[in-house]
C-alpha cells in the first residue's frame, strides 16, 4: 500500500514473502510524483520522467523518458531503475521483468570499488536493441515487448524472427518456468544503431533470463 505522506511503499507478507500493492492507487500517485520531480529538476519542455503504455489486455508497460537518460536523473526516483519495459497487470503483478538499469564502468561511480586483481568474465556485446519474451498471462500465446512498446515496429522485428518452430520451443519452455527471456535483437531494418552486422549475425541472441 502507499503511505499518506505520498511515498509509495510495498507491503511484504511475512508468510509468503510476496510483495503486493494496489496498482491503481500506486500508479496515480506515481504519475503525480513523476510530474513533481520534473518540476523540481527545472528541466523545461519535459512532460514526464516516465511513461505508461497500455495494451488492449489492460497490461501496463513502464519506460523512463529520454530526459532521465540524457540528464542523468536516475537518482531522482528509485523506480527509474526498474522502468526498462517493466510490464504489470492491473493488480500490480509483474508480467514482463527485464533487466534493471545498469551502468558502464565508471558511470555514476559504477564498479570503481573493484580491485585490480578481481577476476572478471568478458563477453562480446552486440549492438542491437532489447527484446523481451514471456508467456502471455491471458492467452495461449507469447507476449513480446521492447523497453517501450507492446506494438511498435521493433516489436514486429522481434516477431519476424519467431518461427513456428521457435515459438513451439518457447511455449514449451514457459510451460515449465515462469520467467522473462531477454534478447539482443539484431535486425536489418533497425537503423538506430551504427554497427552493421552480416546476415548470419542477425536474429535473437539470448542475453538473460529473469524470474518474475
mmCIF file with all atom_site columns, N, CA and C in Angstrom, residues 24-86:
data_model
loop_
_atom_site.group_PDB
_atom_site.id
_atom_site.type_symbol
_atom_site.label_atom_id
_atom_site.label_alt_id
_atom_site.label_comp_id
_atom_site.label_asym_id
_atom_site.label_entity_id
_atom_site.label_seq_id
_atom_site.pdbx_PDB_ins_code
_atom_site.Cartn_x
_atom_site.Cartn_y
_atom_site.Cartn_z
_atom_site.occupancy
_atom_site.B_iso_or_equiv
_atom_site.pdbx_formal_charge
_atom_site.auth_seq_id
_atom_site.auth_comp_id
_atom_site.auth_asym_id
_atom_site.auth_atom_id
_atom_site.pdbx_PDB_model_num
ATOM 1   N N  . UNK A 1 24 ? -3.670 0.460  -8.913  1.00 0.00 ? 24 UNK A N  1
ATOM 2   C CA . UNK A 1 24 ? -4.472 1.595  -9.352  1.00 0.00 ? 24 UNK A CA 1
ATOM 3   C C  . UNK A 1 24 ? -4.117 2.863  -8.590  1.00 0.00 ? 24 UNK A C  1
ATOM 4   N N  . UNK A 1 25 ? -4.108 2.768  -7.269  1.00 0.00 ? 25 UNK A N  1
ATOM 5   C CA . UNK A 1 25 ? -3.747 3.919  -6.450  1.00 0.00 ? 25 UNK A CA 1
ATOM 6   C C  . UNK A 1 25 ? -2.272 4.263  -6.608  1.00 0.00 ? 25 UNK A C  1
ATOM 7   N N  . UNK A 1 26 ? -1.435 3.228  -6.694  1.00 0.00 ? 26 UNK A N  1
ATOM 8   C CA . UNK A 1 26 ? 0.004  3.451  -6.797  1.00 0.00 ? 26 UNK A CA 1
ATOM 9   C C  . UNK A 1 26 ? 0.354  4.168  -8.094  1.00 0.00 ? 26 UNK A C  1
ATOM 10  N N  . UNK A 1 27 ? -0.296 3.779  -9.188  1.00 0.00 ? 27 UNK A N  1
ATOM 11  C CA . UNK A 1 27 ? 0.019  4.401  -10.470 1.00 0.00 ? 27 UNK A CA 1
ATOM 12  C C  . UNK A 1 27 ? -0.377 5.876  -10.475 1.00 0.00 ? 27 UNK A C  1
ATOM 13  N N  . UNK A 1 28 ? -1.542 6.213  -9.906  1.00 0.00 ? 28 UNK A N  1
ATOM 14  C CA . UNK A 1 28 ? -1.964 7.608  -9.834  1.00 0.00 ? 28 UNK A CA 1
ATOM 15  C C  . UNK A 1 28 ? -0.960 8.420  -9.022  1.00 0.00 ? 28 UNK A C  1
ATOM 16  N N  . UNK A 1 29 ? -0.551 7.858  -7.892  1.00 0.00 ? 29 UNK A N  1
ATOM 17  C CA . UNK A 1 29 ? 0.425  8.536  -7.042  1.00 0.00 ? 29 UNK A CA 1
ATOM 18  C C  . UNK A 1 29 ? 1.759  8.683  -7.769  1.00 0.00 ? 29 UNK A C  1
ATOM 19  N N  . UNK A 1 30 ? 2.154  7.649  -8.484  1.00 0.00 ? 30 UNK A N  1
ATOM 20  C CA . UNK A 1 30 ? 3.419  7.674  -9.211  1.00 0.00 ? 30 UNK A CA 1
ATOM 21  C C  . UNK A 1 30 ? 3.401  8.753  -10.291 1.00 0.00 ? 30 UNK A C  1
ATOM 22  N N  . UNK A 1 31 ? 2.314  8.819  -11.063 1.00 0.00 ? 31 UNK A N  1
ATOM 23  C CA . UNK A 1 31 ? 2.206  9.824  -12.113 1.00 0.00 ? 31 UNK A CA 1
ATOM 24  C C  . UNK A 1 31 ? 2.357  11.225 -11.536 1.00 0.00 ? 31 UNK A C  1
ATOM 25  N N  . UNK A 1 32 ? 1.690  11.460 -10.402 1.00 0.00 ? 32 UNK A N  1
ATOM 26  C CA . UNK A 1 32 ? 1.766  12.779 -9.765  1.00 0.00 ? 32 UNK A CA 1
ATOM 27  C C  . UNK A 1 32 ? 3.184  13.073 -9.288  1.00 0.00 ? 32 UNK A C  1
ATOM 28  N N  . UNK A 1 33 ? 3.824  12.068 -8.726  1.00 0.00 ? 33 UNK A N  1
ATOM 29  C CA . UNK A 1 33 ? 5.171  12.263 -8.187  1.00 0.00 ? 33 UNK A CA 1
ATOM 30  C C  . UNK A 1 33 ? 6.183  12.504 -9.299  1.00 0.00 ? 33 UNK A C  1
ATOM 31  N N  . UNK A 1 34 ? 6.037  11.810 -10.430 1.00 0.00 ? 34 UNK A N  1
ATOM 32  C CA . UNK A 1 34 ? 6.965  11.990 -11.544 1.00 0.00 ? 34 UNK A CA 1
ATOM 33  C C  . UNK A 1 34 ? 6.862  13.402 -12.100 1.00 0.00 ? 34 UNK A C  1
ATOM 34  N N  . UNK A 1 35 ? 5.645  13.894 -12.226 1.00 0.00 ? 35 UNK A N  1
ATOM 35  C CA . UNK A 1 35 ? 5.453  15.265 -12.708 1.00 0.00 ? 35 UNK A CA 1
ATOM 36  C C  . UNK A 1 35 ? 6.092  16.255 -11.739 1.00 0.00 ? 35 UNK A C  1
ATOM 37  N N  . UNK A 1 36 ? 5.924  15.986 -10.434 1.00 0.00 ? 36 UNK A N  1
ATOM 38  C CA . UNK A 1 36 ? 6.538  16.844 -9.425  1.00 0.00 ? 36 UNK A CA 1
ATOM 39  C C  . UNK A 1 36 ? 8.061  16.811 -9.540  1.00 0.00 ? 36 UNK A C  1
ATOM 40  N N  . UNK A 1 37 ? 8.631  15.645 -9.790  1.00 0.00 ? 37 UNK A N  1
ATOM 41  C CA . UNK A 1 37 ? 10.081 15.516 -9.913  1.00 0.00 ? 37 UNK A CA 1
ATOM 42  C C  . UNK A 1 37 ? 10.601 16.326 -11.086 1.00 0.00 ? 37 UNK A C  1
ATOM 43  N N  . UNK A 1 38 ? 9.885  16.276 -12.200 1.00 0.00 ? 38 UNK A N  1
ATOM 44  C CA . UNK A 1 38 ? 10.301 17.047 -13.370 1.00 0.00 ? 38 UNK A CA 1
ATOM 45  C C  . UNK A 1 38 ? 10.280 18.525 -13.060 1.00 0.00 ? 38 UNK A C  1
ATOM 46  N N  . UNK A 1 39 ? 9.246  18.964 -12.358 1.00 0.00 ? 39 UNK A N  1
ATOM 47  C CA . UNK A 1 39 ? 9.146  20.371 -11.988 1.00 0.00 ? 39 UNK A CA 1
ATOM 48  C C  . UNK A 1 39 ? 10.298 20.773 -11.085 1.00 0.00 ? 39 UNK A C  1
ATOM 49  N N  . UNK A 1 40 ? 10.627 19.910 -10.129 1.00 0.00 ? 40 UNK A N  1
ATOM 50  C CA . UNK A 1 40 ? 11.712 20.211 -9.199  1.00 0.00 ? 40 UNK A CA 1
ATOM 51  C C  . UNK A 1 40 ? 13.058 20.261 -9.897  1.00 0.00 ? 40 UNK A C  1
ATOM 52  N N  . UNK A 1 41 ? 13.209 19.450 -10.960 1.00 0.00 ? 41 UNK A N  1
ATOM 53  C CA . UNK A 1 41 ? 14.506 19.397 -11.635 1.00 0.00 ? 41 UNK A CA 1
ATOM 54  C C  . UNK A 1 41 ? 14.756 20.612 -12.509 1.00 0.00 ? 41 UNK A C  1
ATOM 55  N N  . UNK A 1 42 ? 13.682 21.376 -12.788 1.00 0.00 ? 42 UNK A N  1
ATOM 56  C CA . UNK A 1 42 ? 13.850 22.583 -13.587 1.00 0.00 ? 42 UNK A CA 1
ATOM 57  C C  . UNK A 1 42 ? 14.118 22.326 -15.054 1.00 0.00 ? 42 UNK A C  1
ATOM 58  N N  . UNK A 1 43 ? 13.811 21.132 -15.540 1.00 0.00 ? 43 UNK A N  1
ATOM 59  C CA . UNK A 1 43 ? 14.031 20.812 -16.951 1.00 0.00 ? 43 UNK A CA 1
ATOM 60  C C  . UNK A 1 43 ? 12.803 21.221 -17.754 1.00 0.00 ? 43 UNK A C  1
ATOM 61  N N  . UNK A 1 44 ? 12.882 22.342 -18.441 1.00 0.00 ? 44 UNK A N  1
ATOM 62  C CA . UNK A 1 44 ? 11.750 22.829 -19.210 1.00 0.00 ? 44 UNK A CA 1
ATOM 63  C C  . UNK A 1 44 ? 11.506 21.964 -20.451 1.00 0.00 ? 44 UNK A C  1
ATOM 64  N N  . UNK A 1 45 ? 10.257 21.844 -20.819 1.00 0.00 ? 45 UNK A N  1
ATOM 65  C CA . UNK A 1 45 ? 9.909  21.096 -22.010 1.00 0.00 ? 45 UNK A CA 1
ATOM 66  C C  . UNK A 1 45 ? 9.811  19.595 -21.787 1.00 0.00 ? 45 UNK A C  1
ATOM 67  N N  . UNK A 1 46 ? 10.014 19.163 -20.565 1.00 0.00 ? 46 UNK A N  1
ATOM 68  C CA . UNK A 1 46 ? 9.905  17.739 -20.257 1.00 0.00 ? 46 UNK A CA 1
ATOM 69  C C  . UNK A 1 46 ? 8.517  17.484 -19.673 1.00 0.00 ? 46 UNK A C  1
ATOM 70  N N  . UNK A 1 47 ? 7.733  16.644 -20.349 1.00 0.00 ? 47 UNK A N  1
ATOM 71  C CA . UNK A 1 47 ? 6.365  16.407 -19.908 1.00 0.00 ? 47 UNK A CA 1
ATOM 72  C C  . UNK A 1 47 ? 6.298  15.438 -18.739 1.00 0.00 ? 47 UNK A C  1
ATOM 73  N N  . UNK A 1 48 ? 7.145  14.434 -18.773 1.00 0.00 ? 48 UNK A N  1
ATOM 74  C CA . UNK A 1 48 ? 7.141  13.447 -17.691 1.00 0.00 ? 48 UNK A CA 1
ATOM 75  C C  . UNK A 1 48 ? 8.471  12.715 -17.688 1.00 0.00 ? 48 UNK A C  1
ATOM 76  N N  . UNK A 1 49 ? 8.808  12.142 -16.567 1.00 0.00 ? 49 UNK A N  1
ATOM 77  C CA . UNK A 1 49 ? 10.060 11.415 -16.466 1.00 0.00 ? 49 UNK A CA 1
ATOM 78  C C  . UNK A 1 49 ? 9.898  9.927  -16.699 1.00 0.00 ? 49 UNK A C  1
ATOM 79  N N  . UNK A 1 50 ? 8.665  9.485  -16.858 1.00 0.00 ? 50 UNK A N  1
ATOM 80  C CA . UNK A 1 50 ? 8.387  8.097  -17.221 1.00 0.00 ? 50 UNK A CA 1
ATOM 81  C C  . UNK A 1 50 ? 7.030  8.067  -17.893 1.00 0.00 ? 50 UNK A C  1
ATOM 82  N N  . UNK A 1 51 ? 6.826  7.087  -18.725 1.00 0.00 ? 51 UNK A N  1
ATOM 83  C CA . UNK A 1 51 ? 5.543  6.968  -19.410 1.00 0.00 ? 51 UNK A CA 1
ATOM 84  C C  . UNK A 1 51 ? 4.980  5.578  -19.204 1.00 0.00 ? 51 UNK A C  1
ATOM 85  N N  . UNK A 1 52 ? 3.663  5.508  -19.178 1.00 0.00 ? 52 UNK A N  1
ATOM 86  C CA . UNK A 1 52 ? 2.983  4.231  -19.046 1.00 0.00 ? 52 UNK A CA 1
ATOM 87  C C  . UNK A 1 52 ? 2.225  3.956  -20.332 1.00 0.00 ? 52 UNK A C  1
ATOM 88  N N  . UNK A 1 53 ? 2.510  2.837  -20.962 1.00 0.00 ? 53 UNK A N  1
ATOM 89  C CA . UNK A 1 53 ? 1.816  2.428  -22.171 1.00 0.00 ? 53 UNK A CA 1
ATOM 90  C C  . UNK A 1 53 ? 0.896  1.267  -21.829 1.00 0.00 ? 53 UNK A C  1
ATOM 91  N N  . UNK A 1 54 ? -0.344 1.345  -22.306 1.00 0.00 ? 54 UNK A N  1
ATOM 92  C CA . UNK A 1 54 ? -1.312 0.306  -22.002 1.00 0.00 ? 54 UNK A CA 1
ATOM 93  C C  . UNK A 1 54 ? -1.579 -0.560 -23.228 1.00 0.00 ? 54 UNK A C  1
ATOM 94  N N  . UNK A 1 55 ? -1.827 -1.837 -22.974 1.00 0.00 ? 55 UNK A N  1
ATOM 95  C CA . UNK A 1 55 ? -2.166 -2.761 -24.047 1.00 0.00 ? 55 UNK A CA 1
ATOM 96  C C  . UNK A 1 55 ? -3.669 -2.988 -24.058 1.00 0.00 ? 55 UNK A C  1
ATOM 97  N N  . UNK A 1 56 ? -4.149 -3.656 -25.095 1.00 0.00 ? 56 UNK A N  1
ATOM 98  C CA . UNK A 1 56 ? -5.568 -3.976 -25.183 1.00 0.00 ? 56 UNK A CA 1
ATOM 99  C C  . UNK A 1 56 ? -5.983 -4.961 -24.102 1.00 0.00 ? 56 UNK A C  1
ATOM 100 N N  . UNK A 1 57 ? -5.021 -5.616 -23.485 1.00 0.00 ? 57 UNK A N  1
ATOM 101 C CA . UNK A 1 57 ? -5.299 -6.606 -22.441 1.00 0.00 ? 57 UNK A CA 1
ATOM 102 C C  . UNK A 1 57 ? -5.177 -6.008 -21.044 1.00 0.00 ? 57 UNK A C  1
ATOM 103 N N  . UNK A 1 58 ? -5.182 -4.671 -20.955 1.00 0.00 ? 58 UNK A N  1
ATOM 104 C CA . UNK A 1 58 ? -5.073 -3.986 -19.663 1.00 0.00 ? 58 UNK A CA 1
ATOM 105 C C  . UNK A 1 58 ? -3.746 -4.243 -18.964 1.00 0.00 ? 58 UNK A C  1
ATOM 106 N N  . UNK A 1 59 ? -2.713 -4.503 -19.748 1.00 0.00 ? 59 UNK A N  1
ATOM 107 C CA . UNK A 1 59 ? -1.363 -4.567 -19.199 1.00 0.00 ? 59 UNK A CA 1
ATOM 108 C C  . UNK A 1 59 ? -0.740 -3.179 -19.305 1.00 0.00 ? 59 UNK A C  1
ATOM 109 N N  . UNK A 1 60 ? 0.183  -2.874 -18.405 1.00 0.00 ? 60 UNK A N  1
ATOM 110 C CA . UNK A 1 60 ? 0.814  -1.551 -18.389 1.00 0.00 ? 60 UNK A CA 1
ATOM 111 C C  . UNK A 1 60 ? 2.326  -1.718 -18.459 1.00 0.00 ? 60 UNK A C  1
ATOM 112 N N  . UNK A 1 61 ? 2.955  -1.017 -19.391 1.00 0.00 ? 61 UNK A N  1
ATOM 113 C CA . UNK A 1 61 ? 4.411  -1.054 -19.568 1.00 0.00 ? 61 UNK A CA 1
ATOM 114 C C  . UNK A 1 61 ? 4.991  0.283  -19.150 1.00 0.00 ? 61 UNK A C  1
ATOM 115 N N  . UNK A 1 62 ? 6.020  0.228  -18.292 1.00 0.00 ? 62 UNK A N  1
ATOM 116 C CA . UNK A 1 62 ? 6.643  1.448  -17.790 1.00 0.00 ? 62 UNK A CA 1
ATOM 117 C C  . UNK A 1 62 ? 8.028  1.625  -18.397 1.00 0.00 ? 62 UNK A C  1
ATOM 118 N N  . UNK A 1 63 ? 8.296  2.834  -18.872 1.00 0.00 ? 63 UNK A N  1
ATOM 119 C CA . UNK A 1 63 ? 9.567  3.166  -19.518 1.00 0.00 ? 63 UNK A CA 1
ATOM 120 C C  . UNK A 1 63 ? 9.999  4.560  -19.086 1.00 0.00 ? 63 UNK A C  1
ATOM 121 N N  . UNK A 1 64 ? 11.252 4.686  -18.651 1.00 0.00 ? 64 UNK A N  1
ATOM 122 C CA . UNK A 1 64 ? 11.780 6.004  -18.291 1.00 0.00 ? 64 UNK A CA 1
ATOM 123 C C  . UNK A 1 64 ? 11.837 6.877  -19.547 1.00 0.00 ? 64 UNK A C  1
ATOM 124 N N  . UNK A 1 65 ? 11.775 8.186  -19.361 1.00 0.00 ? 65 UNK A N  1
ATOM 125 C CA . UNK A 1 65 ? 11.797 9.094  -20.503 1.00 0.00 ? 65 UNK A CA 1
ATOM 126 C C  . UNK A 1 65 ? 13.232 9.361  -20.954 1.00 0.00 ? 65 UNK A C  1
ATOM 127 N N  . UNK A 1 66 ? 13.366 9.950  -22.124 1.00 0.00 ? 66 UNK A N  1
ATOM 128 C CA . UNK A 1 66 ? 14.684 10.320 -22.638 1.00 0.00 ? 66 UNK A CA 1
ATOM 129 C C  . UNK A 1 66 ? 15.365 11.327 -21.720 1.00 0.00 ? 66 UNK A C  1
ATOM 130 N N  . UNK A 1 67 ? 14.545 12.145 -21.050 1.00 0.00 ? 67 UNK A N  1
ATOM 131 C CA . UNK A 1 67 ? 15.121 13.153 -20.151 1.00 0.00 ? 67 UNK A CA 1
ATOM 132 C C  . UNK A 1 67 ? 15.883 12.507 -19.005 1.00 0.00 ? 67 UNK A C  1
ATOM 133 N N  . UNK A 1 68 ? 15.365 11.388 -18.507 1.00 0.00 ? 68 UNK A N  1
ATOM 134 C CA . UNK A 1 68 ? 16.055 10.687 -17.420 1.00 0.00 ? 68 UNK A CA 1
ATOM 135 C C  . UNK A 1 68 ? 17.418 10.226 -17.896 1.00 0.00 ? 68 UNK A C  1
ATOM 136 N N  . UNK A 1 69 ? 17.472 9.709  -19.113 1.00 0.00 ? 69 UNK A N  1
ATOM 137 C CA . UNK A 1 69 ? 18.733 9.209  -19.663 1.00 0.00 ? 69 UNK A CA 1
ATOM 138 C C  . UNK A 1 69 ? 19.708 10.351 -19.937 1.00 0.00 ? 69 UNK A C  1
ATOM 139 N N  . UNK A 1 70 ? 19.284 11.344 -20.714 1.00 0.00 ? 70 UNK A N  1
ATOM 140 C CA . UNK A 1 70 ? 20.197 12.399 -21.158 1.00 0.00 ? 70 UNK A CA 1
ATOM 141 C C  . UNK A 1 70 ? 20.610 13.344 -20.033 1.00 0.00 ? 70 UNK A C  1
ATOM 142 N N  . UNK A 1 71 ? 19.713 13.548 -19.053 1.00 0.00 ? 71 UNK A N  1
ATOM 143 C CA . UNK A 1 71 ? 20.019 14.464 -17.954 1.00 0.00 ? 71 UNK A CA 1
ATOM 144 C C  . UNK A 1 71 ? 20.464 13.746 -16.686 1.00 0.00 ? 71 UNK A C  1
ATOM 145 N N  . UNK A 1 72 ? 20.673 12.412 -16.806 1.00 0.00 ? 72 UNK A N  1
ATOM 146 C CA . UNK A 1 72 ? 21.184 11.616 -15.685 1.00 0.00 ? 72 UNK A CA 1
ATOM 147 C C  . UNK A 1 72 ? 20.353 11.835 -14.418 1.00 0.00 ? 72 UNK A C  1
ATOM 148 N N  . UNK A 1 73 ? 19.033 11.613 -14.555 1.00 0.00 ? 73 UNK A N  1
ATOM 149 C CA . UNK A 1 73 ? 18.118 11.820 -13.438 1.00 0.00 ? 73 UNK A CA 1
ATOM 150 C C  . UNK A 1 73 ? 17.811 10.528 -12.679 1.00 0.00 ? 73 UNK A C  1
ATOM 151 N N  . UNK A 1 74 ? 18.667 9.522  -12.830 1.00 0.00 ? 74 UNK A N  1
ATOM 152 C CA . UNK A 1 74 ? 18.368 8.214  -12.259 1.00 0.00 ? 74 UNK A CA 1
ATOM 153 C C  . UNK A 1 74 ? 18.108 8.267  -10.767 1.00 0.00 ? 74 UNK A C  1
ATOM 154 N N  . UNK A 1 75 ? 18.823 9.075  -10.054 1.00 0.00 ? 75 UNK A N  1
ATOM 155 C CA . UNK A 1 75 ? 18.678 9.116  -8.606  1.00 0.00 ? 75 UNK A CA 1
ATOM 156 C C  . UNK A 1 75 ? 17.519 9.984  -8.137  1.00 0.00 ? 75 UNK A C  1
ATOM 157 N N  . UNK A 1 76 ? 16.766 10.547 -9.083  1.00 0.00 ? 76 UNK A N  1
ATOM 158 C CA . UNK A 1 76 ? 15.612 11.356 -8.707  1.00 0.00 ? 76 UNK A CA 1
ATOM 159 C C  . UNK A 1 76 ? 14.470 10.503 -8.162  1.00 0.00 ? 76 UNK A C  1
ATOM 160 N N  . UNK A 1 77 ? 14.420 9.246  -8.584  1.00 0.00 ? 77 UNK A N  1
ATOM 161 C CA . UNK A 1 77 ? 13.391 8.354  -8.066  1.00 0.00 ? 77 UNK A CA 1
ATOM 162 C C  . UNK A 1 77 ? 13.844 6.914  -8.253  1.00 0.00 ? 77 UNK A C  1
ATOM 163 N N  . UNK A 1 78 ? 13.734 6.073  -7.221  1.00 0.00 ? 78 UNK A N  1
ATOM 164 C CA . UNK A 1 78 ? 14.226 4.690  -7.340  1.00 0.00 ? 78 UNK A CA 1
ATOM 165 C C  . UNK A 1 78 ? 13.497 3.866  -8.388  1.00 0.00 ? 78 UNK A C  1
ATOM 166 N N  . UNK A 1 79 ? 12.271 4.243  -8.760  1.00 0.00 ? 79 UNK A N  1
ATOM 167 C CA . UNK A 1 79 ? 11.532 3.475  -9.754  1.00 0.00 ? 79 UNK A CA 1
ATOM 168 C C  . UNK A 1 79 ? 12.196 3.515  -11.120 1.00 0.00 ? 79 UNK A C  1
ATOM 169 N N  . UNK A 1 80 ? 12.928 4.584  -11.419 1.00 0.00 ? 80 UNK A N  1
ATOM 170 C CA . UNK A 1 80 ? 13.527 4.703  -12.748 1.00 0.00 ? 80 UNK A CA 1
ATOM 171 C C  . UNK A 1 80 ? 14.425 3.512  -13.071 1.00 0.00 ? 80 UNK A C  1
ATOM 172 N N  . UNK A 1 81 ? 15.061 2.944  -12.067 1.00 0.00 ? 81 UNK A N  1
ATOM 173 C CA . UNK A 1 81 ? 15.966 1.814  -12.282 1.00 0.00 ? 81 UNK A CA 1
ATOM 174 C C  . UNK A 1 81 ? 15.228 0.567  -12.766 1.00 0.00 ? 81 UNK A C  1
ATOM 175 N N  . UNK A 1 82 ? 13.910 0.519  -12.536 1.00 0.00 ? 82 UNK A N  1
ATOM 176 C CA . UNK A 1 82 ? 13.127 -0.662 -12.891 1.00 0.00 ? 82 UNK A CA 1
ATOM 177 C C  . UNK A 1 82 ? 12.303 -0.471 -14.159 1.00 0.00 ? 82 UNK A C  1
ATOM 178 N N  . UNK A 1 83 ? 12.267 0.758  -14.684 1.00 0.00 ? 83 UNK A N  1
ATOM 179 C CA . UNK A 1 83 ? 11.375 1.070  -15.800 1.00 0.00 ? 83 UNK A CA 1
ATOM 180 C C  . UNK A 1 83 ? 12.066 0.904  -17.144 1.00 0.00 ? 83 UNK A C  1
ATOM 181 N N  . UNK A 1 84 ? 12.575 -0.275 -17.422 1.00 0.00 ? 84 UNK A N  1
ATOM 182 C CA . UNK A 1 84 ? 13.175 -0.579 -18.722 1.00 0.00 ? 84 UNK A CA 1
ATOM 183 C C  . UNK A 1 84 ? 12.271 -1.516 -19.510 1.00 0.00 ? 84 UNK A C  1
ATOM 184 N N  . UNK A 1 85 ? 10.963 -1.236 -19.436 1.00 0.00 ? 85 UNK A N  1
ATOM 185 C CA . UNK A 1 85 ? 9.992  -2.085 -20.100 1.00 0.00 ? 85 UNK A CA 1
ATOM 186 C C  . UNK A 1 85 ? 9.287  -3.024 -19.143 1.00 0.00 ? 85 UNK A C  1
ATOM 187 N N  . UNK A 1 86 ? 9.286  -2.674 -17.862 1.00 0.00 ? 86 UNK A N  1
ATOM 188 C CA . UNK A 1 86 ? 8.573  -3.473 -16.869 1.00 0.00 ? 86 UNK A CA 1
ATOM 189 C C  . UNK A 1 86 ? 7.084  -3.489 -17.202 1.00 0.00 ? 86 UNK A C  1
#
